Coordinates of C-alpha atoms in Angstrom, one line a residue:
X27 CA 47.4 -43.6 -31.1
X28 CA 45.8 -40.4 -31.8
X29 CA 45.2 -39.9 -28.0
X30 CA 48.7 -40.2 -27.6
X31 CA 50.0 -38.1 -30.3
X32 CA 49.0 -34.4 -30.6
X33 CA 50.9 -33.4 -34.0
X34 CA 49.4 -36.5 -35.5
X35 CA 45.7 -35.4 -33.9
X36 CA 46.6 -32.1 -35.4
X37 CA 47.1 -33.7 -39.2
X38 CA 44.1 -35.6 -39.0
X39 CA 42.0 -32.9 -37.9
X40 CA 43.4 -30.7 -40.8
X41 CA 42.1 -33.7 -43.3
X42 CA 38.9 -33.4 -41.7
X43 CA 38.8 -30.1 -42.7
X44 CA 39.0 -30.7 -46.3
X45 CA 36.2 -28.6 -48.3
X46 CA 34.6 -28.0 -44.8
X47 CA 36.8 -24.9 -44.2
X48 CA 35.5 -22.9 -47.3
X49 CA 32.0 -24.2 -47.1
X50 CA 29.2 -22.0 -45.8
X51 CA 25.2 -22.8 -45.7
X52 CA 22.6 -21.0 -46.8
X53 CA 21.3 -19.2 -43.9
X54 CA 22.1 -15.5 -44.3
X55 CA 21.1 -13.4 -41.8
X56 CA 21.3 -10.0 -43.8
X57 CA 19.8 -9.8 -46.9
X58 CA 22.4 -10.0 -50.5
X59 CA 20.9 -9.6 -54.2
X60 CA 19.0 -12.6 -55.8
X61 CA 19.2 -14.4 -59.1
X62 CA 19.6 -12.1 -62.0
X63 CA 17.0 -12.1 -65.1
X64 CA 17.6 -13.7 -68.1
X65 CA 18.3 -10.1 -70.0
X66 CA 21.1 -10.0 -67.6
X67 CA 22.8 -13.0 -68.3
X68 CA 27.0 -12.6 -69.2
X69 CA 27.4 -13.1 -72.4
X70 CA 29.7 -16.6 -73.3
X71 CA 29.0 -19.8 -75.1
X72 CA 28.7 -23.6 -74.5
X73 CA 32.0 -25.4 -74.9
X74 CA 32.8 -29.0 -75.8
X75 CA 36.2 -29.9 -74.5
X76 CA 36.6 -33.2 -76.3
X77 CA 36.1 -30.4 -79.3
X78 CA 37.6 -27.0 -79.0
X79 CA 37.7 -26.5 -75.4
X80 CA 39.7 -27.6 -72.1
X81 CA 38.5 -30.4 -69.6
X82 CA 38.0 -29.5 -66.1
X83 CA 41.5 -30.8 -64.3
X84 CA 41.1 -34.4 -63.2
X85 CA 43.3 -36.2 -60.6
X86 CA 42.7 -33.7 -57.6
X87 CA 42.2 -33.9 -54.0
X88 CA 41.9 -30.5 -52.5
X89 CA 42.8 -27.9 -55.6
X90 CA 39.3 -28.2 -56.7
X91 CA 37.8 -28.8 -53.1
X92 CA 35.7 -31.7 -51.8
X93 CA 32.8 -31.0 -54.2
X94 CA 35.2 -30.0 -57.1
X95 CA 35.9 -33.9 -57.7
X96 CA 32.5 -34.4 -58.8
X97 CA 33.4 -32.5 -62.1
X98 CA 36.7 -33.9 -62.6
X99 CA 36.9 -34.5 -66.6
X100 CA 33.8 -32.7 -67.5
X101 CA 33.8 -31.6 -70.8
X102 CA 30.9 -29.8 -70.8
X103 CA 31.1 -25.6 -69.8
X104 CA 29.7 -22.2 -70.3
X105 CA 32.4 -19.9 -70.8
X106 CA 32.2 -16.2 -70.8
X107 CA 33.1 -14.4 -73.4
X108 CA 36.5 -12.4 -71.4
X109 CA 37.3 -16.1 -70.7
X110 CA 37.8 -15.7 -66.9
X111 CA 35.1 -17.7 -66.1
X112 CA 34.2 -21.2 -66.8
X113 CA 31.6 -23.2 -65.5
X114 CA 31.5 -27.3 -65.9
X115 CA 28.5 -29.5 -65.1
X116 CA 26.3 -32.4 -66.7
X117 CA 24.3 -31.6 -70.0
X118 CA 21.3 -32.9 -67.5
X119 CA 21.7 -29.4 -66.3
X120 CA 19.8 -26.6 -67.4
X121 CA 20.9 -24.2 -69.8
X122 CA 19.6 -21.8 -67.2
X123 CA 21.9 -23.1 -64.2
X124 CA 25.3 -22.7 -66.6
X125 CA 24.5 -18.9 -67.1
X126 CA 22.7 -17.8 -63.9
X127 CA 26.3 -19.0 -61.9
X128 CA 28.3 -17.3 -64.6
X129 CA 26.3 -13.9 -64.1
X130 CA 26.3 -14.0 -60.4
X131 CA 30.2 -14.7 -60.3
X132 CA 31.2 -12.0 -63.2
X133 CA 29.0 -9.3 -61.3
X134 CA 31.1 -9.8 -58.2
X135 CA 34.9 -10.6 -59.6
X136 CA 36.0 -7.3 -59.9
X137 CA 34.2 -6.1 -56.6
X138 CA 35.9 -9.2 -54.8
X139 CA 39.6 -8.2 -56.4
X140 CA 38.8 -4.3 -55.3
X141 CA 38.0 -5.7 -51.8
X142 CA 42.1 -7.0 -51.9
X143 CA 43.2 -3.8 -53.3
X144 CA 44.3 -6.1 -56.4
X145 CA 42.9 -6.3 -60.4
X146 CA 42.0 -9.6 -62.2
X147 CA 45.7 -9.2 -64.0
X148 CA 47.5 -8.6 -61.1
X149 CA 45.7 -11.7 -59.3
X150 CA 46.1 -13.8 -62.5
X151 CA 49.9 -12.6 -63.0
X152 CA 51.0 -13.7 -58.9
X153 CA 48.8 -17.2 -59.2
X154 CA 50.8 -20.6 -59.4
X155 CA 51.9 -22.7 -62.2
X156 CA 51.3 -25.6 -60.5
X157 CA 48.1 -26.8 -58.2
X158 CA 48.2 -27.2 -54.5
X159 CA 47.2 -31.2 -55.2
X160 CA 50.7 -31.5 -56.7
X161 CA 53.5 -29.1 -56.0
X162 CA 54.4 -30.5 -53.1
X163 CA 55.0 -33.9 -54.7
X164 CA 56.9 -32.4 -57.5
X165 CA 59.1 -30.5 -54.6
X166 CA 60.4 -33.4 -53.3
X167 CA 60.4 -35.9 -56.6
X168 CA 61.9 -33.6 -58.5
X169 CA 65.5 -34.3 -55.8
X170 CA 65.3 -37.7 -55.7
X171 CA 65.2 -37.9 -59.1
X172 CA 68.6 -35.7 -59.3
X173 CA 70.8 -37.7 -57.2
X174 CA 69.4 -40.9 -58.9
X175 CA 70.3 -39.2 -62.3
X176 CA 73.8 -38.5 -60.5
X177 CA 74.7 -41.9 -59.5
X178 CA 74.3 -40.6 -56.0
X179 CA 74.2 -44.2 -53.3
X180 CA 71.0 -45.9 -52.5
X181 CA 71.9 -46.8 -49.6
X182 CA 72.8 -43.6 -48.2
X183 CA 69.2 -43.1 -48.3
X184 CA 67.9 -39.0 -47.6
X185 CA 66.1 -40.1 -44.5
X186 CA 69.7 -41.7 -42.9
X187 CA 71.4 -38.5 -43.4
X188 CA 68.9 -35.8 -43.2
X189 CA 65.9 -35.0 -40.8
X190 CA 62.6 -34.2 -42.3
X191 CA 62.8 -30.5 -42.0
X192 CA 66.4 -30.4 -43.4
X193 CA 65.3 -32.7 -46.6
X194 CA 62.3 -30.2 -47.0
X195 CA 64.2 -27.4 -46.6
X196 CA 66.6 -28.8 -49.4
X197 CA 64.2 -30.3 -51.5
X198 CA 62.3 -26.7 -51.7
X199 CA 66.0 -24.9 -52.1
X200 CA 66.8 -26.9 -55.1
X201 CA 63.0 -26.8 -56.4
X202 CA 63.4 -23.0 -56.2
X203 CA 66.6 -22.8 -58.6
X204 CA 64.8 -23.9 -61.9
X205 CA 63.1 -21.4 -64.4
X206 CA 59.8 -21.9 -64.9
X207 CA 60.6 -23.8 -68.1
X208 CA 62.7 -26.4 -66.4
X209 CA 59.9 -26.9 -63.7
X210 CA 57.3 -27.7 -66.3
X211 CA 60.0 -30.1 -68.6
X212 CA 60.4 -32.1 -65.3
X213 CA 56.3 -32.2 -64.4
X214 CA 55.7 -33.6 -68.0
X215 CA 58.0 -36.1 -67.2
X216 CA 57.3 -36.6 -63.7
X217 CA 53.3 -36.2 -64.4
X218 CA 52.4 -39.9 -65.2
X219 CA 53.9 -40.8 -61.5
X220 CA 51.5 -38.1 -59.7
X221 CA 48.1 -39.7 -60.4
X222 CA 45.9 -40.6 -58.0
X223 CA 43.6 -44.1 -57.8
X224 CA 45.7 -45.7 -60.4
X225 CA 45.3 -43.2 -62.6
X226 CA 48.0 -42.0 -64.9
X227 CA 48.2 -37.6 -64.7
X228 CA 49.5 -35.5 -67.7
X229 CA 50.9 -32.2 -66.9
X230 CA 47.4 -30.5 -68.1
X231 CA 46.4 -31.9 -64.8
X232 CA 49.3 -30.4 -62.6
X233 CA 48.9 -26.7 -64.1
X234 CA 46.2 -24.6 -62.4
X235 CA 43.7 -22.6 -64.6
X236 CA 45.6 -19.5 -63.9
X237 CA 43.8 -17.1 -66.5
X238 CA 40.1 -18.8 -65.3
X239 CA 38.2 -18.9 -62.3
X240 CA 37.0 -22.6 -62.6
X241 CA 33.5 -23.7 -61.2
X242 CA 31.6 -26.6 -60.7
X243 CA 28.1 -27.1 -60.5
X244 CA 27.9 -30.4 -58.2
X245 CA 25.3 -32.3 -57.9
X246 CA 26.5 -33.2 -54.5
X247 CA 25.7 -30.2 -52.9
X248 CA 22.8 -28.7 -51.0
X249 CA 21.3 -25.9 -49.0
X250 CA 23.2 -27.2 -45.6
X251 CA 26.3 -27.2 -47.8
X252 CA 25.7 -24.6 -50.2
X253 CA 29.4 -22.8 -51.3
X254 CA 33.0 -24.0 -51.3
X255 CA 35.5 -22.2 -52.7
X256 CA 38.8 -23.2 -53.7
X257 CA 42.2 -23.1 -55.3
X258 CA 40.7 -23.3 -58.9
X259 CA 36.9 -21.4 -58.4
X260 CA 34.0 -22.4 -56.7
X261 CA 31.6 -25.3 -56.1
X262 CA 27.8 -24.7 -55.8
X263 CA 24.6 -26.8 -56.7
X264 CA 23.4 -26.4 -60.0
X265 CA 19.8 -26.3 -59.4
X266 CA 19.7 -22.7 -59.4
X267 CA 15.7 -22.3 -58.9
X268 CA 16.4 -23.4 -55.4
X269 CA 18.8 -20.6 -54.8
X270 CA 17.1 -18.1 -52.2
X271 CA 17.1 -14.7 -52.5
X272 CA 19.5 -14.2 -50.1
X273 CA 22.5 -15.7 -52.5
X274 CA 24.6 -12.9 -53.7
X275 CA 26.4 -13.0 -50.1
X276 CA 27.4 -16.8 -50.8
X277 CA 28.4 -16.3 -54.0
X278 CA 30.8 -13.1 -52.9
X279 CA 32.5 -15.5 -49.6
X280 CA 33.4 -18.0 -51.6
X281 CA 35.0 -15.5 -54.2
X282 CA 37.2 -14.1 -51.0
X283 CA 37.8 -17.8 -50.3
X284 CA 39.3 -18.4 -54.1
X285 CA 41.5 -15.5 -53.6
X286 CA 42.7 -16.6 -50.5
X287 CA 43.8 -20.0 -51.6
X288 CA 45.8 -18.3 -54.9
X289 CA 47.4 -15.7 -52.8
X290 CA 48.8 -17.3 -49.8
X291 CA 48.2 -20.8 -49.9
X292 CA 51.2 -21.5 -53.0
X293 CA 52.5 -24.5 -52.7
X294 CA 50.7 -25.9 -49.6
X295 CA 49.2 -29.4 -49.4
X296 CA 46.5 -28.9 -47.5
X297 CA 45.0 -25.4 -48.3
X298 CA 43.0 -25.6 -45.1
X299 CA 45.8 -26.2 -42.8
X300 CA 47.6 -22.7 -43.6
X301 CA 45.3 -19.6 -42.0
X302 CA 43.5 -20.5 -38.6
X303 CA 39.4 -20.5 -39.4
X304 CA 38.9 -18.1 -37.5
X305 CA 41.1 -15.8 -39.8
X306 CA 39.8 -17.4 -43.3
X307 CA 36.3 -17.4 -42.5
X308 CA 36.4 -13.9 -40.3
X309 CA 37.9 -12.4 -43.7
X310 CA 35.1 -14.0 -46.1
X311 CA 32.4 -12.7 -43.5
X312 CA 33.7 -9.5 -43.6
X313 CA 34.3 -9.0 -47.1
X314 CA 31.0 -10.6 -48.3
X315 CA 29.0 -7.9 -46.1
X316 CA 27.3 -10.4 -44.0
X317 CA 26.8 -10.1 -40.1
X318 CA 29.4 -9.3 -37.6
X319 CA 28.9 -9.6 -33.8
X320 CA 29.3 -6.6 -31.8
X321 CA 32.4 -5.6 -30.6
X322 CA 30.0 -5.2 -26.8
X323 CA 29.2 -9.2 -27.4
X324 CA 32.7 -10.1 -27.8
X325 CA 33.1 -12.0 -24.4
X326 CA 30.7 -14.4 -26.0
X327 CA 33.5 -16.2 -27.6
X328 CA 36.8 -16.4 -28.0
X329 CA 36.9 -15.9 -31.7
X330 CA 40.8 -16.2 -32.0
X331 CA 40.9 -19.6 -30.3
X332 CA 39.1 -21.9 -32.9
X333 CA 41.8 -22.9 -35.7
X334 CA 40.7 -25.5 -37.5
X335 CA 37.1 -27.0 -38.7
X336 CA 37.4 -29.9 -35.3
X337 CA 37.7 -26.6 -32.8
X338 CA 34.5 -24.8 -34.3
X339 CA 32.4 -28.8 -33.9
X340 CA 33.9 -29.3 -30.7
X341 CA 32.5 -25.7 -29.4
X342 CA 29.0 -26.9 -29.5
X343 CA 27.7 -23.5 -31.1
X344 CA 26.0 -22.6 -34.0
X345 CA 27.7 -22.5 -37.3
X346 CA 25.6 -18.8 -37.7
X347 CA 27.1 -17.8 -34.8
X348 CA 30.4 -19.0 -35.0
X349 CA 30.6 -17.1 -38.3
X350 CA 29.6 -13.7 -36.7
X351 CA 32.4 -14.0 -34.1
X352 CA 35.0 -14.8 -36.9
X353 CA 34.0 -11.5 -38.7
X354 CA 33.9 -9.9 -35.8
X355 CA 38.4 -11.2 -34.6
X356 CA 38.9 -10.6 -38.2
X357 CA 37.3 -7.1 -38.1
X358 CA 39.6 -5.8 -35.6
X359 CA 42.7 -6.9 -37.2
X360 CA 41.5 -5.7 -40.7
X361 CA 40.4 -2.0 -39.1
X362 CA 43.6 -1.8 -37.1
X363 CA 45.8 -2.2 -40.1
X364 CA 43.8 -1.7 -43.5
X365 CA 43.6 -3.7 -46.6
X366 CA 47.1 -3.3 -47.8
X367 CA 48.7 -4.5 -44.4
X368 CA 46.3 -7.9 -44.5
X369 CA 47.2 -8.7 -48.1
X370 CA 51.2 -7.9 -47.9
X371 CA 50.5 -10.4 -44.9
X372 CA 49.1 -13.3 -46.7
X373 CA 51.3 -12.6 -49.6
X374 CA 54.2 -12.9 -47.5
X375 CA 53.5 -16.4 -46.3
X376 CA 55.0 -17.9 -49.6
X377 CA 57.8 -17.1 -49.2
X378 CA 58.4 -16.5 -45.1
X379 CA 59.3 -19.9 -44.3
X380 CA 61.9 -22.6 -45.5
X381 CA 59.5 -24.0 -46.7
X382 CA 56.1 -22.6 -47.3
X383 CA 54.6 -26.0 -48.7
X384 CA 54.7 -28.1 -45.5
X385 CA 52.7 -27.6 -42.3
X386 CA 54.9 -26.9 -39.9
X387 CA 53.8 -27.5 -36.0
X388 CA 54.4 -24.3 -33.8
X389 CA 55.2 -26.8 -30.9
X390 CA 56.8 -29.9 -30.4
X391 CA 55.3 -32.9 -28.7
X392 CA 56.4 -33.3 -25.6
X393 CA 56.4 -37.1 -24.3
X394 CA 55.7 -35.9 -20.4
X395 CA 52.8 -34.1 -21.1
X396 CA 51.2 -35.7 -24.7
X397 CA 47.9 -33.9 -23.9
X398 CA 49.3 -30.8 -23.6
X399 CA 48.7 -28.8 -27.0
X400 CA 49.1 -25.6 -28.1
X401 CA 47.2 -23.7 -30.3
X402 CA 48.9 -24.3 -34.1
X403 CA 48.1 -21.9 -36.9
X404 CA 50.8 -22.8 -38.9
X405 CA 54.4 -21.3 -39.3
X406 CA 53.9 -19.4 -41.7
X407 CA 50.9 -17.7 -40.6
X408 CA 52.7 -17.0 -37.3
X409 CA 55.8 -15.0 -39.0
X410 CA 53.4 -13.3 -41.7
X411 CA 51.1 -12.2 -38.9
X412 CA 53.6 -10.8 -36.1
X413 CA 55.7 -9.2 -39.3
X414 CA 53.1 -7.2 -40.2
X415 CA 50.0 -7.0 -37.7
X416 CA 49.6 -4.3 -34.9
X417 CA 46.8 -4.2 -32.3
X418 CA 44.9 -1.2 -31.8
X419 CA 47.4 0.8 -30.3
X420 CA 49.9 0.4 -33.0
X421 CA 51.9 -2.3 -30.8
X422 CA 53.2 -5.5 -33.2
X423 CA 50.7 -8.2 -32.2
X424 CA 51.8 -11.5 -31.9
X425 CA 49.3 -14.2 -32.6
X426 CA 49.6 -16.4 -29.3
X427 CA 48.8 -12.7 -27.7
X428 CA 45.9 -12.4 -29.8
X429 CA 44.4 -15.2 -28.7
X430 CA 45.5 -15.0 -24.8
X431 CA 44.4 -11.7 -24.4
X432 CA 41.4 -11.5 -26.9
X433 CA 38.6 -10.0 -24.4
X434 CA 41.1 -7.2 -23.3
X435 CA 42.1 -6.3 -27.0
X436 CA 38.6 -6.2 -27.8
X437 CA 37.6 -4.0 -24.7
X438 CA 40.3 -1.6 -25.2
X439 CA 39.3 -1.4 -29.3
X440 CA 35.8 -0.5 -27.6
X441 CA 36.6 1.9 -25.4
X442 CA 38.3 4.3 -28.8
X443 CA 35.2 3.6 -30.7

C-alpha cells in the first residue's frame, strides 16, 4: 500500500516526524554558556495545581511534543515570578533541576523574541486560543454540528456532495465567522468529544498557555535526545548535573523552535508537516549561534532537498552535519532578505491558504507513474515563500527553484561575498 501510494507515504512519514523534527542532541560543536550558579537563579515559587495553580494540559498529541506527554496532568511546577515561564516535573526531581531550566530559559526569552524582531507581548498577543492537538477537530465538528442543529438530511451526507478540499474549505469558512466568544462556548461543549484514549477533555485542555512558555522536564529524555521544542515550551531532561557545558545553544534552538510553532503553525495538525526541515531546523541553527557550513562546502549537500525527518534518515549522513547544511540553505535566504521578510513570511502562512490547518500535497498522485514524487513542503509554505523570498539578486524565488538550482544559487551568493 504505502509503495503504491505516495501522498499516503508522504502522511506517514510526517507522523514519523513527530517530536523528531524539533529534537536536537547534545553534541555542539561551538561552545554556548553552561549552567548558571545558584545566586543566579530567576526568582519564582513552587506551585501545587491541585491547590492554587494550573495543571500542565492533558489530552495532547503533538501541542506538547513527543516528550511533552510525559507531563500531561502534572501538578507540580516552578513558576517564575513574571509568570511566563512554568516548568512541570515529578517532586522526585531536584529542587535544583526546576530552577536551573527556569534560569537558562528566562536568560534567553527576550534574546530569542529580539532574534524575530518581536517582544514577549507581541508574541503572546498573535498566539492561538486553541492548541494545534485540537483546532482542527473543532474546525470541522463545529459544521456538522450546525446542520445537525438545522435539521439539515443525514443522508445527504457532506462527503456525497462535497470533495474533501471543498468541505475543508467550508468547514474553515464557517469556523472563521465566529468571535472568539462563540468559538470557546462551542469547545466547552464540544470539549468532552475531543479526548483522546477514552478520556473525556474539558476546554482547559483545548486552550494553549498563551501568556506561558510551558516546559517539561521528562524523564524520557537523554543526551542523544536532548531538546524538543514545541507549540506550548520545551521538553528537556531534568537531571540537570548531566547537562554539559555546552548547553545554552540547546536551550536557545529549541526557544526558535517554540516560536516557530506559535507563529506559523496556527491551526495545523501536524506542526512538523508545515516548514520543510531543512527550513525549521536551518532557522534554529542559525538563530542559536551554532555552526554553519561554508558557503565553499555547499556542493556537499543539497540542503534544500531534505523536507521531512524520513529524507534527513534516508541520506545516510550525520545528524551534525546535516544540521550545518540546514543553517547554511537557511542562511542564504535569511541574509538575502533580513529578519522582517522571514517572519512576515511565516506569519503569512495562517492565513495564505483556504485552509491553513490541513496539509495540503503540492502534487497529485498520478496512477501511471505512483513512484514518481515531488518534493512537498506544504502549500502554505510554497505561497508564503515565493510571496515574499528573493534570491540573491533580488529575483522572487520560488521554492521548487531553490531546491533545483541550489549549487548555482549558492555559487553565485559566493562569488558577491
Amino acid at each position: 500500500m504505502l509503495k503504491k501510494n505516495p501522498l499516503l507515504r508522504a502522511v506517514v512519514a510526517a507522523a514519523l516526524t513527530m517530536g523528531l523534527s524539533a529534537c536536537i542532541s547534545g553534541d555542539d560543536d561551538e561552545g554556548g554558556s553552561g549552567l548558571p550558579s545558584e545566586k543566579d537563579y530567576v526568582a519564582g515559587q513552587f506551585k501545587d495545581a491541585s491547590v492554587d495553580g494550573t495543571a500542565y494540559p492533558q489530552n495532547l498529541t503533538l501541542a506538547g511534543g513527543q516528550n511533552g506527554r510525559s507531563c500531561s496532568g502534572e501538578t507540580h511546577y516552578f513558576e517564575t515570578e513574571d509568570g511566563r515561564i512554568r516548568v512541570y516535573g515529578s517532586t522526585a526531581f531536584s529542587e535544583t533541576d526546576f530552577r536551573v531550566v527556569s534560569t537558562m530559559i528566562q536568560t534567553r526569552l527576550d534574546l530569542v523574541m529580539g532574534k524575530f524582531g518581536i517582544s514577549w507581548d507581541e508574541f503572546v498577543a498573535q498566539r492561538p486560543h486553541f492548541t494545534l492537538d485540537h483546532l482542527s477537530r473543532l474546525v470541522s465538528g463545529y459544521r456538522s454540528w450546525t446542520q445537525y442543529e438545522s435539521g439539515t438530511d443525514p443522508s445527504l451526507s457532506v462527503a456525497a456532495i462535497e470533495t474533501q478540499s471543498e468541505t475543508e474549505a467550508l468547514d474553515w469558512e464557517t469556523w472563521q465567522t465566529l468571535s472568539l466568544q462563540d468559538q470557546l462556548a462551542f469547545a466547552e461543549s464540544y470539549a468532552p468529544m475531543l479526548g483522546y484514549a477514552g478520556t473525556s477533555a474539558t476546554l482547559a485542555d483545548l486552550l494553549l498557555p498563551r501568556e506561558s512558555m510551558v516546559v517539561c522536564l521528562s524523564p524520557g529524555m537523554s543526551g542523544s535526545q536532548f531538546g524538543e521544542g514545541s507549540q506550548l515550551g520545551i521538553q528537556v531532561p531534568p537531571e540537570t548535573s548531566t547537562y554539559h557545558s555546552r548547553v545554552g545553544e540547546i536551550f536557545t534552538h529549541e526557544i526558535v523552535h517554540f516560536v516557530q510553532a506559535n507563529i506559523s503553525h496556527v491551526g495545523q495538525s501536524n506542526p512538523f508537516a508545515v516548514m520543510p526541515r531543512w527550513f525549521t531546523e536551518g532557522q534554529a541553527v542559525y538563530l542559536a549561534g551554532q555552526s554553519i557550513a561554508s558557503v565553499d562546502h555547499h556542493h556537499n549537500l543539497n540542503a534544500a532537498n531534505i523536507v521531512s525527518f524520513l529524507d534527513e534518515e534516508l541520506s545516510g549522513y550525520d545528524s551534525g552535519f546535516m544540521y550545518k547544511h540546514y543553517g547554511l540553505a537557511y542562511k542564504y535566504v535569511h541574509e538575502n532578505n533580513g529578519t522582517a521578510t522571514i517572519v512576515d513570511m511565516m506569519q503569512s502562512m495562517k492565513s495564505n491558504t483556504d485552509t491553513p490547518h490541513i496539509w495540503q500535497p503540492s502534487v497529485a498522485f498520478d496512477p501511471e507513474n505512483p513512484e514518481a514524487t515531488d518534493k512537498d513542503p506544504g502549500l502554505a509554505f510554497q505561497r508564503a515563500f515565493v510571496n515574499h523570498i528573493s534570491d540573491h539578486t533580488g529575483t522572487p524565488l520560488e521554492i521548487k527553484r531553490y531546491r533545483t538550482s541550489y549549487h548555482d544559487l549558492m555559487n553565485g551568493w559566493a562569488s558577491q561575498q
